[in-house]
XYZ file of C-alpha atoms in Angstrom:
332
model
C 78.557 85.963 79.620
C 78.214 82.432 80.948
C 81.136 80.863 82.810
C 80.780 77.645 80.806
C 81.932 79.588 77.732
C 85.354 79.731 79.343
C 87.737 76.791 79.313
C 88.367 74.880 82.496
C 92.137 75.058 82.340
C 93.586 78.304 83.630
C 97.068 79.747 83.894
C 99.279 81.417 86.461
C 102.207 83.052 84.689
C 105.940 83.335 85.448
C 108.397 85.545 83.525
C 111.558 84.638 81.605
C 114.933 85.980 82.678
C 117.720 84.194 80.764
C 118.191 81.186 78.510
C 120.046 78.008 79.522
C 119.694 74.473 78.125
C 116.490 72.683 79.174
C 115.976 74.583 82.383
C 112.830 76.113 83.791
C 113.197 79.886 83.934
C 111.601 82.026 86.637
C 111.333 85.704 87.489
C 114.222 86.625 89.769
C 117.444 88.620 89.981
C 119.469 85.424 90.228
C 119.321 81.989 88.588
C 118.340 79.304 89.197
C 115.223 80.576 90.868
C 112.841 78.986 93.337
C 109.218 78.573 92.296
C 106.479 79.088 94.866
C 103.791 76.449 94.407
C 100.721 75.121 96.184
C 99.174 71.667 95.754
C 96.819 71.628 92.769
C 97.993 74.991 91.441
C 98.114 75.685 87.699
C 101.526 77.002 86.636
C 103.214 78.181 83.459
C 106.766 76.805 83.347
C 108.927 78.793 80.945
C 111.564 76.376 79.712
C 114.632 76.948 77.531
C 116.258 74.375 75.289
C 113.197 72.215 74.552
C 110.374 72.250 72.008
C 112.508 73.270 69.026
C 110.118 71.488 66.650
C 107.012 73.230 67.999
C 105.287 75.447 65.446
C 102.245 76.352 67.511
C 100.197 75.673 70.592
C 99.420 72.066 71.565
C 96.583 71.618 74.049
C 95.407 68.564 75.974
C 92.245 67.353 74.253
C 90.710 65.209 76.982
C 90.504 64.563 80.701
C 92.202 63.340 82.762
C 95.133 65.436 81.599
C 98.042 63.583 79.949
C 101.442 63.244 81.605
C 103.192 63.716 78.237
C 102.308 66.301 75.603
C 104.343 67.234 72.502
C 107.083 64.846 73.725
C 107.443 66.838 76.949
C 106.849 65.589 80.497
C 107.341 67.033 83.977
C 108.162 65.185 87.188
C 107.800 66.375 90.774
C 110.564 64.760 92.818
C 111.935 64.808 96.351
C 115.724 65.146 96.553
C 116.344 62.697 99.388
C 113.377 60.368 98.920
C 112.474 57.925 96.155
C 109.250 59.819 95.433
C 108.458 60.965 91.902
C 105.042 62.118 90.730
C 104.083 63.168 87.198
C 102.701 66.690 86.779
C 99.910 66.535 84.166
C 100.178 68.970 81.269
C 97.420 71.284 80.041
C 99.206 72.912 77.112
C 102.577 73.506 75.444
C 103.385 76.497 73.264
C 106.461 78.220 71.807
C 107.227 81.838 72.724
C 109.732 83.945 70.793
C 112.289 86.048 72.656
C 111.661 88.891 70.192
C 108.509 90.909 69.494
C 106.411 89.649 66.599
C 108.027 90.475 63.259
C 111.324 91.678 64.732
C 114.827 90.258 65.056
C 117.784 91.436 67.084
C 120.100 92.784 64.393
C 121.136 89.992 62.052
C 120.679 87.262 64.650
C 117.563 85.112 64.736
C 115.396 85.307 67.822
C 115.530 82.564 70.401
C 112.553 80.590 71.633
C 111.219 79.525 74.991
C 108.605 76.861 75.513
C 105.756 77.444 77.940
C 104.641 74.201 79.587
C 101.392 74.629 81.504
C 101.022 72.052 84.267
C 98.931 71.300 87.283
C 101.072 71.008 90.392
C 100.301 67.557 91.856
C 98.262 67.527 95.055
C 100.897 65.058 96.229
C 103.151 68.086 96.770
C 101.745 68.234 100.302
C 103.012 64.686 100.901
C 106.563 65.702 99.987
C 106.774 68.335 102.710
C 108.247 67.761 106.153
C 106.751 67.010 108.601
C 104.311 64.748 106.731
C 101.095 66.409 105.544
C 102.490 69.881 106.324
C 103.898 72.516 103.999
C 106.137 74.965 105.889
C 107.158 78.209 104.224
C 110.389 76.559 103.057
C 110.705 72.790 103.259
C 113.915 71.419 104.876
C 114.153 69.045 101.907
C 112.662 71.056 99.068
C 111.035 69.175 96.199
C 112.049 69.833 92.604
C 110.555 69.894 89.128
C 112.348 68.236 86.224
C 111.273 68.751 82.589
C 112.072 65.965 80.134
C 111.897 65.887 76.335
C 111.642 62.494 74.626
C 112.410 60.935 78.000
C 115.683 62.864 78.449
C 115.607 64.936 81.667
C 116.935 68.462 81.855
C 117.977 70.598 84.794
C 115.921 70.622 87.995
C 114.337 73.694 89.527
C 113.656 73.935 93.260
C 110.145 74.412 94.619
C 109.068 76.370 97.654
C 105.934 74.456 98.751
C 103.159 76.585 100.213
C 99.776 75.599 101.610
C 98.166 78.106 99.273
C 99.061 80.773 96.720
C 95.747 82.507 96.081
C 95.105 84.287 92.795
C 91.754 85.689 91.700
C 91.037 84.313 88.208
C 90.629 86.780 85.331
C 90.140 86.321 81.596
C 93.898 86.941 81.243
C 94.381 83.573 82.979
C 92.345 81.541 80.517
C 94.050 78.623 78.825
C 93.233 79.888 75.339
C 95.169 81.536 72.491
C 95.950 85.229 72.828
C 92.987 87.244 74.091
C 92.996 90.681 72.404
C 90.832 92.260 75.119
C 92.500 90.728 78.145
C 91.527 92.545 81.355
C 92.420 92.252 85.007
C 88.787 92.196 86.132
C 88.132 89.242 88.460
C 85.804 86.472 87.356
C 82.860 86.886 89.737
C 79.439 85.624 88.744
C 75.828 85.600 89.830
C 74.215 82.263 90.671
C 73.118 81.880 87.028
C 76.726 82.098 85.794
C 76.592 85.611 84.325
C 79.392 87.976 85.257
C 78.998 90.579 87.991
C 79.719 93.933 86.305
C 78.845 97.597 86.708
C 75.929 96.996 84.333
C 74.873 93.882 86.247
C 75.903 94.553 89.854
C 75.542 92.174 92.772
C 72.647 92.700 95.144
C 72.964 92.926 98.919
C 72.019 89.529 100.349
C 72.791 87.728 97.070
C 75.136 84.740 97.026
C 77.821 85.260 94.372
C 80.707 83.097 93.162
C 84.363 84.199 93.016
C 86.689 82.050 90.899
C 90.297 81.593 91.954
C 93.479 79.551 91.587
C 96.001 78.217 94.075
C 93.774 77.590 97.097
C 95.683 74.387 97.847
C 94.696 71.002 99.222
C 91.157 69.763 99.686
C 89.441 67.280 101.975
C 89.184 64.656 100.615
C 92.287 65.152 98.476
C 91.483 65.783 94.821
C 92.895 63.690 91.991
C 95.595 65.517 90.097
C 94.726 66.073 86.449
C 91.088 65.042 86.890
C 87.995 67.193 86.733
C 86.604 67.900 90.200
C 83.589 65.711 91.000
C 80.187 66.878 92.166
C 79.878 67.751 94.957
C 83.386 69.235 94.921
C 85.727 68.974 97.893
C 86.278 72.009 100.152
C 89.732 73.508 100.679
C 91.611 73.034 103.945
C 93.789 76.141 104.321
C 91.341 79.046 103.948
C 91.302 81.458 106.889
C 88.192 83.269 105.682
C 86.933 86.235 103.678
C 86.802 89.933 104.472
C 84.483 92.637 103.067
C 85.400 96.275 102.490
C 82.815 98.713 101.112
C 85.406 101.435 100.519
C 85.632 102.693 96.937
C 88.314 100.968 94.815
C 89.764 99.277 97.899
C 92.751 96.944 97.632
C 92.735 93.402 99.062
C 93.517 92.930 102.754
C 95.099 90.005 104.558
C 92.973 90.363 107.667
C 93.560 91.793 111.120
C 96.610 94.105 111.375
C 99.431 92.782 113.523
C 98.810 95.137 116.534
C 95.312 93.705 116.997
C 94.895 90.294 118.597
C 91.102 90.318 118.480
C 88.364 91.826 116.354
C 87.988 95.232 117.954
C 88.412 98.942 117.336
C 86.463 98.717 114.099
C 88.691 95.959 112.689
C 86.787 93.462 110.540
C 87.523 89.804 111.237
C 87.754 87.290 108.412
C 84.604 85.186 108.340
C 83.822 81.838 106.748
C 82.404 81.901 103.210
C 79.282 80.013 102.199
C 81.603 77.588 100.374
C 85.256 77.430 99.337
C 86.532 74.539 97.263
C 87.038 73.139 93.806
C 84.621 73.856 90.969
C 82.873 70.687 89.809
C 83.805 69.608 86.278
C 86.959 71.736 86.139
C 90.678 71.091 86.663
C 92.555 73.317 89.101
C 89.753 75.873 89.329
C 88.421 76.898 92.740
C 85.417 78.913 93.777
C 84.567 80.930 96.849
C 80.840 81.492 97.373
C 79.935 84.498 99.530
C 76.755 86.325 100.503
C 77.001 90.064 99.850
C 76.758 91.667 103.308
C 74.520 94.619 104.194
C 75.808 98.198 104.110
C 74.308 101.476 105.292
C 75.484 103.269 102.169
C 77.089 102.228 98.911
C 78.689 104.513 96.332
C 77.386 103.484 92.895
C 79.945 102.331 90.336
C 80.855 104.754 87.558
C 82.634 108.117 87.363
C 85.930 106.664 88.619
C 84.342 104.123 90.968
C 85.558 100.807 89.533
C 84.432 98.799 92.562
C 82.453 99.600 95.690
C 83.014 96.296 97.490
C 86.316 94.432 97.755
C 86.116 90.832 98.909
C 89.439 89.512 100.195
C 90.064 85.758 100.234
C 92.611 84.961 102.948
C 94.608 81.736 103.188
C 97.306 80.407 105.492
C 100.150 81.765 103.343
C 98.581 84.170 100.867
C 95.645 86.395 100.045
C 94.038 88.135 97.103
C 90.835 90.031 96.497
C 88.114 90.773 94.004
C 86.723 94.281 93.615
C 83.117 94.182 92.404
C 80.116 96.441 91.911
C 77.168 96.202 94.294
C 73.852 97.926 93.694
C 73.135 100.568 96.366
C 70.518 99.449 98.897
C 66.983 100.376 97.968
C 65.671 103.274 100.018
C 62.741 102.320 102.255
C 59.875 104.763 101.897
C 58.294 106.055 105.108
C 54.565 106.774 105.104
C-alpha cells in the first residue's frame, strides 16, 4: 500500500469529559483542562456549544489550510502579550454524545464538534524565555475557539518542545475507518508498508511516520505543505533499537546510568528526522535497520522483532516492526 494513498492531514485525538458552552473539552478529572501541545502538532479539539448547524464532516479542500472553516476559527494567544496567531483548520465534524441510533431515555443526545487544527509553529515564540518551551510556561498561552467571529471560553496550553506520536491509520484525517489498527506507519523506500509479509531487511533504510516532533530549522510555515527538501527537527535526541520480541518503546538510558555502558544502548542519530515534503504536520524519521546476530521471525505471537524508539526532549514513542532474519552464510 503506497503512502501517497493516505491523506496528508493526520489527527491526534483528545477525549470529551463534560459539556459547557463553547469550551474546548479535554481528557482530565477536572475542568477546565490543560492541553499539552508542541509547535506544528495536529490536534483534535473537542468543543461544546458550537457547530449546531453541522450535519456532517467539512474538510479543508486546498492548501495552505484556511483559518476559518464552517464558520469556526481558532486563535492561539498569549495572556499578557498582544500576540495572537490563527491556528489553521484541517476539518470540522459533529460527534454525538450517544452511540449511533440510541438516545438517553426520552432526551435527545447532545453534540460536540471536533475541530482539527495544526498548532502554529509560532507557539515556540510565545514561550518564556524567548525561543524556549519549558515544561510549563510561566505565562501559558491559550486557545480560543470562535464561531461567526464570537469567541468562546479559552483553554490553557502546556507548551512542549515535542509530543511524539507514531502515526497509524487510526490517525488519518478521513471518515471512519472500519479496519482501524494501531500498527505504525513504517514504509520501505518505495513507499510500501513494512509488514510481516514484507519485512524490513537488515541494512535497509526505512521511513517511520510520526506527529508532534516540534519545531524545525528553518521554521516551517504553519498550514503550508512542507517544501522539498524538508526542514529537519530541532528537538530530537535520537533513536534506539531493541531486537527483543514485542518490545515496548524506551526513552533511552535509565536514570542510574550516566554513560553508555553495562550493555545499555545509547540513542543514536537517525539518517534523517524532519517534515515530510508535500504534507502538513507530518514528520518522518529515516533509519537504517541495524545488524543483529539473531532475529526471531514474526508470526506465532511475534508481532514485532525490532522496536525503534524515537526520543525527543520531552517525549518518546516507538514503532514495532518486522525484520527478516539475517541470511545464513554458508561455509565451504
